[in-house]
Tab-separated table of C-alpha atoms in Angstrom:
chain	number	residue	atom	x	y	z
A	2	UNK	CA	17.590	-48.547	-7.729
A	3	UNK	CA	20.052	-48.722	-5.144
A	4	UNK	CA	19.336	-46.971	-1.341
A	5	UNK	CA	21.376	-43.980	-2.256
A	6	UNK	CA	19.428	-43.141	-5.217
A	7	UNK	CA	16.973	-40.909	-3.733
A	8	UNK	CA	19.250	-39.045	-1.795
A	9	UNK	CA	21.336	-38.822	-5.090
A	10	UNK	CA	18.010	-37.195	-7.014
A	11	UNK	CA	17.580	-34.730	-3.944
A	12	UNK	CA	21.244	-33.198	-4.293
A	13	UNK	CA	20.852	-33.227	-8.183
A	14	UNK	CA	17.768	-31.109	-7.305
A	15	UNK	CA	19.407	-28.996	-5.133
A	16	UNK	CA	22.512	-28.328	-6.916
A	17	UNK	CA	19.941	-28.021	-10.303
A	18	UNK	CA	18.287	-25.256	-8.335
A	19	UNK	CA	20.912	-23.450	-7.207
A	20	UNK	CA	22.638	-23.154	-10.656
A	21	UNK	CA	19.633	-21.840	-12.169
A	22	UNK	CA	19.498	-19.776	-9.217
A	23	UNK	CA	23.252	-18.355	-9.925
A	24	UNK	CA	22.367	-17.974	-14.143
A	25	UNK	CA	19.581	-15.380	-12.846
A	26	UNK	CA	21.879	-13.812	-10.421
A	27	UNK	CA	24.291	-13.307	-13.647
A	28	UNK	CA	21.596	-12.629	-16.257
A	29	UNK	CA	20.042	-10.040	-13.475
A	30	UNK	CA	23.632	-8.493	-12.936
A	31	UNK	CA	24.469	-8.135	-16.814
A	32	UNK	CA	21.194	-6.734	-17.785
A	33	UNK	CA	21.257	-4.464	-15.387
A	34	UNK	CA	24.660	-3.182	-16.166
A	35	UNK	CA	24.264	-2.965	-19.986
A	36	UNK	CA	20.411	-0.843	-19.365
A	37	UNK	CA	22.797	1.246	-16.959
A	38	UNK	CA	24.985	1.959	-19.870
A	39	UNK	CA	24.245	5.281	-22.824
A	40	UNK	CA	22.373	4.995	-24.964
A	41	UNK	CA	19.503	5.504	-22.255
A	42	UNK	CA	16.670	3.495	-24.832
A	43	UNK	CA	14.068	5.847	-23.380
A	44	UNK	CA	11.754	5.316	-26.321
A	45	UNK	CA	11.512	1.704	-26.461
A	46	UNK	CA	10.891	1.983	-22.481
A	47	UNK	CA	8.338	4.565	-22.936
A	48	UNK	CA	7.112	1.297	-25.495
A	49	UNK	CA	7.326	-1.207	-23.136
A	50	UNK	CA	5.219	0.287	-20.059
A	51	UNK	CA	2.602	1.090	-22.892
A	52	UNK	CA	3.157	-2.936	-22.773
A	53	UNK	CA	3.026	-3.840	-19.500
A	54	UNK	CA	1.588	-0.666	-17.916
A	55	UNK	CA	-1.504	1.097	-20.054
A	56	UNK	CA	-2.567	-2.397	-21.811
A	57	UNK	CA	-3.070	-4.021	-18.292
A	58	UNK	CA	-4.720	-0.861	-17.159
A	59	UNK	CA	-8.462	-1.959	-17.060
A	60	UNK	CA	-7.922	-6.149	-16.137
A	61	UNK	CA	-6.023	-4.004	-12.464
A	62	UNK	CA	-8.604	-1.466	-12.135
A	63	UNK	CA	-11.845	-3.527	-12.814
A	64	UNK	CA	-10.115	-6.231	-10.586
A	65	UNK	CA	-9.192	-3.505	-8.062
A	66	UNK	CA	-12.793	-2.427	-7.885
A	67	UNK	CA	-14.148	-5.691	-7.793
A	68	UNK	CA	-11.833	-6.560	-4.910
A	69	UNK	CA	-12.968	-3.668	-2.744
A	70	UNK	CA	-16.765	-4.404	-3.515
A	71	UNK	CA	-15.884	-7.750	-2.675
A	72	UNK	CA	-14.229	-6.530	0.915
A	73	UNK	CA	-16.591	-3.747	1.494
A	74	UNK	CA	-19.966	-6.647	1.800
A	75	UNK	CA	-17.738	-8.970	3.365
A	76	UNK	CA	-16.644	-6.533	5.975
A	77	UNK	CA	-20.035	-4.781	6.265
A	78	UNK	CA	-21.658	-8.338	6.608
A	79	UNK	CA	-18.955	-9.275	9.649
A	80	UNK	CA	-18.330	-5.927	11.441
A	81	UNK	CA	-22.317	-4.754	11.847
A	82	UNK	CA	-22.325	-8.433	13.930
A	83	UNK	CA	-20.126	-5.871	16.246
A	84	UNK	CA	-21.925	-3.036	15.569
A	85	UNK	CA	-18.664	-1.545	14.355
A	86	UNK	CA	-19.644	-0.821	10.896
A	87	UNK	CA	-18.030	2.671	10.747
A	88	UNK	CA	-14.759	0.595	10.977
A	89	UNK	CA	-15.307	-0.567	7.241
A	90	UNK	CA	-13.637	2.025	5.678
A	91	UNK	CA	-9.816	0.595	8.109
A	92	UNK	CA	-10.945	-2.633	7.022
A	93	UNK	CA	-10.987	-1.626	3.209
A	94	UNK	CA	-8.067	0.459	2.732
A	95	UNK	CA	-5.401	-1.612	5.257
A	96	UNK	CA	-5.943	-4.971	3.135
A	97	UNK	CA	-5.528	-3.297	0.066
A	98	UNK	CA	-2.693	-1.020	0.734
A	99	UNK	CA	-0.706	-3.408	2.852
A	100	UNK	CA	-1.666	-6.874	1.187
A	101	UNK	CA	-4.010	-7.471	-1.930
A	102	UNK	CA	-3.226	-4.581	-4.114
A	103	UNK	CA	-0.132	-5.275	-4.834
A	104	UNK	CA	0.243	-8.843	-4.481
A	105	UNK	CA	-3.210	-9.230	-6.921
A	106	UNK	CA	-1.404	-6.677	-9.075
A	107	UNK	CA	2.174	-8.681	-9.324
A	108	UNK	CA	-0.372	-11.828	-10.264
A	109	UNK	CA	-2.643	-10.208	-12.822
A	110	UNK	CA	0.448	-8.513	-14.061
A	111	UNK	CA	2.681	-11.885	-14.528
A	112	UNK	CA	-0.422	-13.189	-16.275
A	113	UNK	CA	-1.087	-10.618	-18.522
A	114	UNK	CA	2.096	-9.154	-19.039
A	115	UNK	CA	4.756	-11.244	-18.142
A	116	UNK	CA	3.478	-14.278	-19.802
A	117	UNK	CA	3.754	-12.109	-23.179
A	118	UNK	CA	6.929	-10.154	-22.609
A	119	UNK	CA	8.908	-14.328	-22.171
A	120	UNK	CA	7.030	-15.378	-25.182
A	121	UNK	CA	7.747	-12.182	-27.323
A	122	UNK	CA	11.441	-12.761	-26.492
A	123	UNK	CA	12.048	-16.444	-26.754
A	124	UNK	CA	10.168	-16.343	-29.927
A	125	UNK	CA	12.966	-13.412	-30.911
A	126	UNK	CA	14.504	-16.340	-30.503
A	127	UNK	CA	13.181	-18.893	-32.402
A	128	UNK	CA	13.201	-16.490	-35.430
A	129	UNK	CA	16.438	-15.499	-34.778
A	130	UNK	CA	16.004	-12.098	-34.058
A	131	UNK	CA	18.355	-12.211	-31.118
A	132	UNK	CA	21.312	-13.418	-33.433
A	133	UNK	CA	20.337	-10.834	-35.791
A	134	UNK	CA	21.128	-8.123	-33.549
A	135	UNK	CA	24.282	-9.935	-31.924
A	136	UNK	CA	25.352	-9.733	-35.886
A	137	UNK	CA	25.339	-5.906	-36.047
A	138	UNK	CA	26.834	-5.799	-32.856
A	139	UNK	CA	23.790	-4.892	-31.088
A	140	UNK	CA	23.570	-6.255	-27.492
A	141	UNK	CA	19.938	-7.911	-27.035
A	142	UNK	CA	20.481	-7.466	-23.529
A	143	UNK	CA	20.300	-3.967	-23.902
A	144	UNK	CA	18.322	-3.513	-27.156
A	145	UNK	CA	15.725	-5.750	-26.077
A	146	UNK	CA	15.290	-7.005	-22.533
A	147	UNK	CA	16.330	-3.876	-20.646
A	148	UNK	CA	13.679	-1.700	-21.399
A	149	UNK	CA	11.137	-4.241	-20.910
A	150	UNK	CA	12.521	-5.048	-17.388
A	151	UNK	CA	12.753	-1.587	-16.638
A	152	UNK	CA	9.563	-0.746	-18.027
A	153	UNK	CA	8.061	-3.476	-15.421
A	154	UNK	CA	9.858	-1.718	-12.930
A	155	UNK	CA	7.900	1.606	-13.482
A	156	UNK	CA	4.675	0.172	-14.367
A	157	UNK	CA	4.228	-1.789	-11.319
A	158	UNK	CA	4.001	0.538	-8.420
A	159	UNK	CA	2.024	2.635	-10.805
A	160	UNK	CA	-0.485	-0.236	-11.528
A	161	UNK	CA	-0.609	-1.406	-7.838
A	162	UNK	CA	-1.351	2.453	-6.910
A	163	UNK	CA	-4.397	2.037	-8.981
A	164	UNK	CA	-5.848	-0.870	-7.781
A	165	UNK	CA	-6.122	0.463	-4.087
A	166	UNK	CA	-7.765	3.408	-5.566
A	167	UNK	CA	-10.218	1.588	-7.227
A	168	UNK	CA	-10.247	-0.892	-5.033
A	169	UNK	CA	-11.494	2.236	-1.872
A	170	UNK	CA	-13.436	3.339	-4.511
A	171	UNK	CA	-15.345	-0.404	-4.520
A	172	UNK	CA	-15.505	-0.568	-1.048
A	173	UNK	CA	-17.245	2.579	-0.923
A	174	UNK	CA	-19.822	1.629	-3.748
A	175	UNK	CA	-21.093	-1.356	-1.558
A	176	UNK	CA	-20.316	-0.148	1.648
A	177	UNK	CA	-21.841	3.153	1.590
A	178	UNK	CA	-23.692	3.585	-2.042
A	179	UNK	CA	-25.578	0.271	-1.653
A	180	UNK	CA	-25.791	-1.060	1.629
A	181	UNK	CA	-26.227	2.440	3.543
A	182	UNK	CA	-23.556	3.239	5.770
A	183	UNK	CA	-21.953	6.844	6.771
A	184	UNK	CA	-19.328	7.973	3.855
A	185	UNK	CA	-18.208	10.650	6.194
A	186	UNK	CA	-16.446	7.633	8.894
A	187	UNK	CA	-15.403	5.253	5.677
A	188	UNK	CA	-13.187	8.173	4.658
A	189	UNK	CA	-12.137	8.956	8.389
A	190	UNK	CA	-11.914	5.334	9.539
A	191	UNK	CA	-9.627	5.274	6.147
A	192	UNK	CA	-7.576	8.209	7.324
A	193	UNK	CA	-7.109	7.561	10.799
A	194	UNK	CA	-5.791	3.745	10.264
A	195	UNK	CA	-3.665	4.471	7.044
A	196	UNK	CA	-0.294	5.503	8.063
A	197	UNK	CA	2.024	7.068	5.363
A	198	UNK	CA	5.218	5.105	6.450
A	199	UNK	CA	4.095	1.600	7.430
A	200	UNK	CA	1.217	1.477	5.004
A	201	UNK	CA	1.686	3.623	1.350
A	202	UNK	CA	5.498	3.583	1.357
A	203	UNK	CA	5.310	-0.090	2.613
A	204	UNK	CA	2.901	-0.970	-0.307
A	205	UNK	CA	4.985	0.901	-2.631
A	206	UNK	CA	7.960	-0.845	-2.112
A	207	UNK	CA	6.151	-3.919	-2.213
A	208	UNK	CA	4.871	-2.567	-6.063
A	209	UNK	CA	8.339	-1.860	-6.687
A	210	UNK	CA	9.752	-5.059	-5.736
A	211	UNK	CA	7.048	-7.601	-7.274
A	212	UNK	CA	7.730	-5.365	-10.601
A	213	UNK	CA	11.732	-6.338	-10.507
A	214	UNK	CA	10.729	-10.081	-9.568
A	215	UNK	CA	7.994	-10.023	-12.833
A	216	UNK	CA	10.221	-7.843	-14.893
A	217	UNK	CA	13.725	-9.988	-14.763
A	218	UNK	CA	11.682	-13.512	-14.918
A	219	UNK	CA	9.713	-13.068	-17.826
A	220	UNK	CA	12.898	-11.461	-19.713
A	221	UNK	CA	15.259	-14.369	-18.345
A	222	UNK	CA	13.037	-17.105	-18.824
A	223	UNK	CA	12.141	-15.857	-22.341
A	224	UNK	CA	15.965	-14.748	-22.950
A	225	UNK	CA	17.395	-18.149	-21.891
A	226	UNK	CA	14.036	-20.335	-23.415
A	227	UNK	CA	14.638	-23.485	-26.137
A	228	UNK	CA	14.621	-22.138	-29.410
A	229	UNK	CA	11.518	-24.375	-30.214
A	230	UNK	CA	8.046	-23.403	-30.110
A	231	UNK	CA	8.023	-25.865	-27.415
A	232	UNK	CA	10.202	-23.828	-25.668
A	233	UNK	CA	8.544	-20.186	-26.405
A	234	UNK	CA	4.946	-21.532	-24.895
A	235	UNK	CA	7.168	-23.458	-21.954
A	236	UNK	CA	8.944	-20.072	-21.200
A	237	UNK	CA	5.709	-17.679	-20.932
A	238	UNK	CA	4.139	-20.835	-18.643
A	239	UNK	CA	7.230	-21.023	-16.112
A	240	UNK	CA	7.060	-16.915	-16.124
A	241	UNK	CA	3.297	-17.296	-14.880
A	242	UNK	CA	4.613	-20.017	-12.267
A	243	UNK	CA	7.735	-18.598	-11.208
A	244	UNK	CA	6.483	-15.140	-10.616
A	245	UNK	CA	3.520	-15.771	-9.043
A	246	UNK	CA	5.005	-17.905	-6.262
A	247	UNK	CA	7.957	-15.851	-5.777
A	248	UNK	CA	5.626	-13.062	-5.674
A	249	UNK	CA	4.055	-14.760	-2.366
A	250	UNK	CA	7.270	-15.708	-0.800
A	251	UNK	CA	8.626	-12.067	-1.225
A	252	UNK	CA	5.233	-10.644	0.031
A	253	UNK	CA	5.847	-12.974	3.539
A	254	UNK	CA	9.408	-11.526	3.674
A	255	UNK	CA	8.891	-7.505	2.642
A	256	UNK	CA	5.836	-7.868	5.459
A	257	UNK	CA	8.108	-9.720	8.118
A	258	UNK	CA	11.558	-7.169	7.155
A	259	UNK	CA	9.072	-4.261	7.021
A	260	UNK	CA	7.565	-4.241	10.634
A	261	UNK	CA	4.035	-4.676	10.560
B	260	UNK	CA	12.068	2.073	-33.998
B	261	UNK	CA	9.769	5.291	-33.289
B	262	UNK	CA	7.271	5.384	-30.786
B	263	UNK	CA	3.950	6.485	-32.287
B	264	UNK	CA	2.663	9.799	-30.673
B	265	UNK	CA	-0.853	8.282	-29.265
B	266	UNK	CA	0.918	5.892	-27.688
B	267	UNK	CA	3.467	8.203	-25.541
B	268	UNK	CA	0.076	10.448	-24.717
B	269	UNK	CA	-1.129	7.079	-23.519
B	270	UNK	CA	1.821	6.341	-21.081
B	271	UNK	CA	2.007	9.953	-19.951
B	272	UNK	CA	-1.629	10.072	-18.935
B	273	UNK	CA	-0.856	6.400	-17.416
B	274	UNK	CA	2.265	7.762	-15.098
B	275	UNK	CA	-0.172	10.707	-14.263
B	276	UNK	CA	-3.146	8.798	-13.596
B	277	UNK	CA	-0.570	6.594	-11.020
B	278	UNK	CA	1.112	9.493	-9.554
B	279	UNK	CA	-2.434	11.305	-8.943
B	280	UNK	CA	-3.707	7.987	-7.026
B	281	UNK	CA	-0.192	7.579	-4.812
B	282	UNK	CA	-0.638	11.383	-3.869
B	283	UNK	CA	-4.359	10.921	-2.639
B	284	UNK	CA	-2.978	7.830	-1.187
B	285	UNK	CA	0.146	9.926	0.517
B	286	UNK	CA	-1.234	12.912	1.203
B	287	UNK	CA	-5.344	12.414	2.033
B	288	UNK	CA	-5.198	8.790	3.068
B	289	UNK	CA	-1.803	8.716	4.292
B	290	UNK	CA	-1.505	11.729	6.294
B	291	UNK	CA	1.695	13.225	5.241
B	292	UNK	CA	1.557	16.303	7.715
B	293	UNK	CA	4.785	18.157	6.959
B	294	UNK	CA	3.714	18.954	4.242
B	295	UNK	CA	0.331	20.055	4.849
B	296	UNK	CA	-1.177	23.690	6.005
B	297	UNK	CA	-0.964	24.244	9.646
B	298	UNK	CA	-3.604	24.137	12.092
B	299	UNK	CA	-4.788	25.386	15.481
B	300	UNK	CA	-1.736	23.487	17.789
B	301	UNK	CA	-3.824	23.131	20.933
B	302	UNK	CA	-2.503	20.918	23.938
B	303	UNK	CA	-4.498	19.386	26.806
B	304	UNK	CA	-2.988	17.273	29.518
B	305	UNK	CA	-5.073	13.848	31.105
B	306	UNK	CA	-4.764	11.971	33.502
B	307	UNK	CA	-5.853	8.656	31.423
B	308	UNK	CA	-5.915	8.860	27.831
B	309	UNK	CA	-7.163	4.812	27.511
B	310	UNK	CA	-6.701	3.401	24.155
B	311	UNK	CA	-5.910	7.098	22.407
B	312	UNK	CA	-3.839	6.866	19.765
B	313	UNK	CA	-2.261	9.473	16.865
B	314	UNK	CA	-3.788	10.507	14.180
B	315	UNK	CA	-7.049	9.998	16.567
B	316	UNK	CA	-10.297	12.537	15.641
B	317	UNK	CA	-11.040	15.762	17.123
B	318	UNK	CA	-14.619	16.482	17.088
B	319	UNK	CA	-16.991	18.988	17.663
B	320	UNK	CA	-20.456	18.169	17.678
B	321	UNK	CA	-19.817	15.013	15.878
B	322	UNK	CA	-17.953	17.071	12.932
B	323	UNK	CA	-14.673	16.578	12.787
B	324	UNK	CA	-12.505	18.983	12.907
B	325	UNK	CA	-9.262	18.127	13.421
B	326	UNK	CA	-6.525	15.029	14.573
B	327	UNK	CA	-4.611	13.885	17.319
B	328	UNK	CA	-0.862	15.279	16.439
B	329	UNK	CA	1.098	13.739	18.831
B	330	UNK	CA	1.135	12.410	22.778
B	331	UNK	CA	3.659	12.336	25.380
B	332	UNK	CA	4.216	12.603	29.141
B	333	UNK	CA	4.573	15.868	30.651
B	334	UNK	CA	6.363	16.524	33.471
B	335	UNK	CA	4.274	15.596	36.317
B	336	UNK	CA	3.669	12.609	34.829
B	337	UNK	CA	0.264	12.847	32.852
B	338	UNK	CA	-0.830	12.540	29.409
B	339	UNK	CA	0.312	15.585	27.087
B	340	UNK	CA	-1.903	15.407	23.525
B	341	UNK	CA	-1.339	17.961	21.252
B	342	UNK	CA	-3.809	18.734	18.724
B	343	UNK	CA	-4.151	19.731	15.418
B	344	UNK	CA	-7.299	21.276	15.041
B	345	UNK	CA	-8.616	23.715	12.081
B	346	UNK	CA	-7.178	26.962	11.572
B	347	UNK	CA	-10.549	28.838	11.119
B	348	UNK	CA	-12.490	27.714	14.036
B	349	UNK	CA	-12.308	30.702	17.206
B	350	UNK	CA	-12.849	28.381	20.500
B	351	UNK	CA	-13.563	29.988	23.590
B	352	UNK	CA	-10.615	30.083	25.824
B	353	UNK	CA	-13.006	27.766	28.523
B	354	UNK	CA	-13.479	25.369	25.504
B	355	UNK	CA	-13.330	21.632	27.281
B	356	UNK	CA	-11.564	18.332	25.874
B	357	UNK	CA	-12.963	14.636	27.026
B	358	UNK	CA	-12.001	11.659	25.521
B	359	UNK	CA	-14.903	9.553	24.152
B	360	UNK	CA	-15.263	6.244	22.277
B	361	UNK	CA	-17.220	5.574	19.022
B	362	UNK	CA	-19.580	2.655	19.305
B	363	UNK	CA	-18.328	-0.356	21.885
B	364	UNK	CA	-15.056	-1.325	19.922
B	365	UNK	CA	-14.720	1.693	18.242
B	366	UNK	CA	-11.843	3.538	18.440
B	367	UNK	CA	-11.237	6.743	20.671
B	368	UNK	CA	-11.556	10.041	19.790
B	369	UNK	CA	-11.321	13.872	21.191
B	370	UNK	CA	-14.642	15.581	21.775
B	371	UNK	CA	-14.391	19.328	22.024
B	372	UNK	CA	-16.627	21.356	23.883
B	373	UNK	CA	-16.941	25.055	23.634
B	374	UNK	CA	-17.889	27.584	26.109
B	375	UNK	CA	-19.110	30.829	26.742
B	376	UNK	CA	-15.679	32.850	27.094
B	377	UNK	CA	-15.136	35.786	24.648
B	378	UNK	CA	-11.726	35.106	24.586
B	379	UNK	CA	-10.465	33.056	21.736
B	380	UNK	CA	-7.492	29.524	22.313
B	381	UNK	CA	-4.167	30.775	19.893
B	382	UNK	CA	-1.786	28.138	18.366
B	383	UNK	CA	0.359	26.594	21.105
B	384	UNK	CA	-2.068	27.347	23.985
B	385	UNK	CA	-3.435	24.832	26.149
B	386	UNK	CA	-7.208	23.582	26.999
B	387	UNK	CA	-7.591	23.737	30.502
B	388	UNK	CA	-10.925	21.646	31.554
B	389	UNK	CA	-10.574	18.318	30.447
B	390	UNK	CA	-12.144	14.813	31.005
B	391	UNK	CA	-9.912	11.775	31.118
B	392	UNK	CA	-11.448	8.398	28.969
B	393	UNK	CA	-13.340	6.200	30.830
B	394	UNK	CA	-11.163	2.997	31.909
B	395	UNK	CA	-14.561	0.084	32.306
B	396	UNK	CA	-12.327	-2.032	34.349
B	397	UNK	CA	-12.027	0.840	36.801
B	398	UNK	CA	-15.936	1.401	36.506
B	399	UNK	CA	-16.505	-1.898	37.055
B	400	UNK	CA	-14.391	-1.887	40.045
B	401	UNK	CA	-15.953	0.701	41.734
B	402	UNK	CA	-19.301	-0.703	41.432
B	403	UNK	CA	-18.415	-3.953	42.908
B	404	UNK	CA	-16.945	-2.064	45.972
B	405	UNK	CA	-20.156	0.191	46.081
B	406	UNK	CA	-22.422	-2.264	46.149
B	407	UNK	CA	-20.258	-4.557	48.775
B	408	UNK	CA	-20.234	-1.365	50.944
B	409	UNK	CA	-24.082	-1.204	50.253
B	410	UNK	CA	-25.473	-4.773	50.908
B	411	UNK	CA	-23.582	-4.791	54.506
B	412	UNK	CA	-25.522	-1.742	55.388
């Protein structure tokens, strides 16, 4: 291999990246002009956060609450070192409205969710579904992957909502139920450190966000997956991948822009 | 393609389930105060509030009965709080404010203290006796000088 060869595999990289990078752009940009467009498909997206939303209900709540139990003995165990105890109740709520509910959402979510929506879709594929519909001049872009994009979209916040509430909820059982402390300064600790603006719109956004980054992987990686089974199984893997990390980056970036 | 009733009752009850949990979230947890019944506005001017922030509790006996709602500097150059304190409680007009804090790295709060006075603090009036927070560097301070002033005796 000559000396230039492994700077010539690092710009094929690059420029590899970056044109998959642009073909999302695109594929983001059309599919969000053709679900734009009448016919609003509400029914298929009431279908689709059935999908992704109710069907990934109890993994996010039961996670949620196992979460908070998990924070409310780890923060009981650390903070009575301080005697600050009463503080557990902060200590609770900020990590999971700010950080783990929905970032553990987005990942459950891209696990459960996503990972089916890019299989359902490249395997429209395989079967030739998607031609089908190109046939009778129906767009698949709007038939089939807007809704479940949008239905993401929706589902997200709504799941990430309920996995701080559960998750309080868990703190509460082990911090208060079990190992004894005062429920009356859990929920005051809780109010006094939540702020509406930094904190539930901040965690919001981040729901809302995470559920666009899920929604339009899964749908593009299924959408634009090798018509093989290969390819169906390779699209609902990269989905998992893909959205979980960019999940993380975005989470460092939404914190950062957001003012913490 | 149909959706099948059941499974429309399902997402409804899912978008209420998630809009009941963000409004907890917003409105108990969160704080949103615009939109929530007003209180007894009280105000009580400091000298040092310490470590006081908003949203702070206001206390009476240990209960709590109300928050910090906002603090700024008045005109001569002291602490202005204004408090939101429950609607139904009648506090003596000589009720007194200190500042206190929970535990050794707990946070501060307002302790209230009421008096003997038959007359009752309205919205918007102010609580006269107060007691600033304790500042332990200062404490500290003062010690050391007291007891270099004392050993040279």
């Amino acid at each position: 291999m000559s000396p230039a060869g492994p700077v010539r595999a690092l710009g094929a990289l690059v420029l590899r990246s970056l044109r998959g990078l642009g073909r999302f752009a695109l594929f983001t940009a059309s599919v969000l002009r053709a679900g734009s467009r009448p016919p609003l498909r509400l029914r298929r997206l009431v279908g689709e956060i059935y999908d992704a939303g109710v069907l990934s209900l109890l993994i996010v709540c039961v996670s949620g609450f196992a979460v908070g139990m998990v924070l409310g003995l780890q923060g009981h165990n650390t903070l009575s070192r301080f005697g600050a105890e009463e503080s557990l109740g902060a200590v609770v709520g900020l990590s999971l409205i700010r950080e783990l509910g929905p970032v553990l959402t987005s990942l459950l979510v891209a696990g459960r969710a996503g990972s089916a929506m890019a299989a359902e879709i490249a395997a429209m594929g395989v079967t030739e579904q998607l031609d089908g519909l190109r046939m009778m001049s129906v767009d698949p872009l709007d038939f089939v992957v807007a809704p479940k994009a949008f239905g993401m979209i929706v589902a997200m916040p709504l799941l990430s909502t309920l996995f701080v509430v559960f998750g309080i909820l868990g703190g509460w059982t082990v911090g208060v139920a079990l190992l004894g402390g005062d429920p009356g300064s859990y929920l005051s600790t809780l109010e006094q450190a939540v702020a509406f603006r930094e904190d539930v719109v901040g965690g919001i956004l981040k729901g809302v966000v995470f559920g666009l980054l899920v929604g339009f992987v899964a749908t593009f990686r299924g959408y634009t997956a090798r018509t093989t089974t290969a390819g169906v199984s390779a699209a609902a893997t990269s989905t998992v991948v893909i959205a979980s990390v960019a999940t993380l980056i975005f989470d460092y970036f939404i914190t950062a822009l957001w003012g913490y | 393609m149909r959706e099948s009733p059941a499974r429309e009752l399902w997402v409804g009850l899912f978008v209420l389930a998630g809009l009941a949990a963000l409004a907890w979230l917003s409105f108990s947890v969160g704080g949103v105060e615009s939109l929530r019944a007003g209180g007894l506005q009280l105000t009580a001017t400091f000298d040092e509030i310490g470590g006081l922030k908003k949203r702070a509790q206001v206390v009476i006996s240990g209960v709590r009965v109300g928050q910090v709602k906002s603090i700024d500097l008045s005109d001569d150059f002291r602490a202005r709080v204004t408090l939101d304190v429950d609607a139904a409680l009648a506090l003596p007009a000589d009720t007194s404010a200190s500042i206190l804090t929970s535990g050794v790295l707990g946070d501060q709060y307002i302790a209230l203290e009421p008096g003997g006075d038959p007359e009752t603090l309205h919205s918007g009036e102010q609580i006269s006796f107060t007691q600033s927070a304790v500042i332990l560097e200062r404490l500290i301070g003062k010690l050391i000088q007291n007891l270099g002033s004392g050993s040279k005796e």
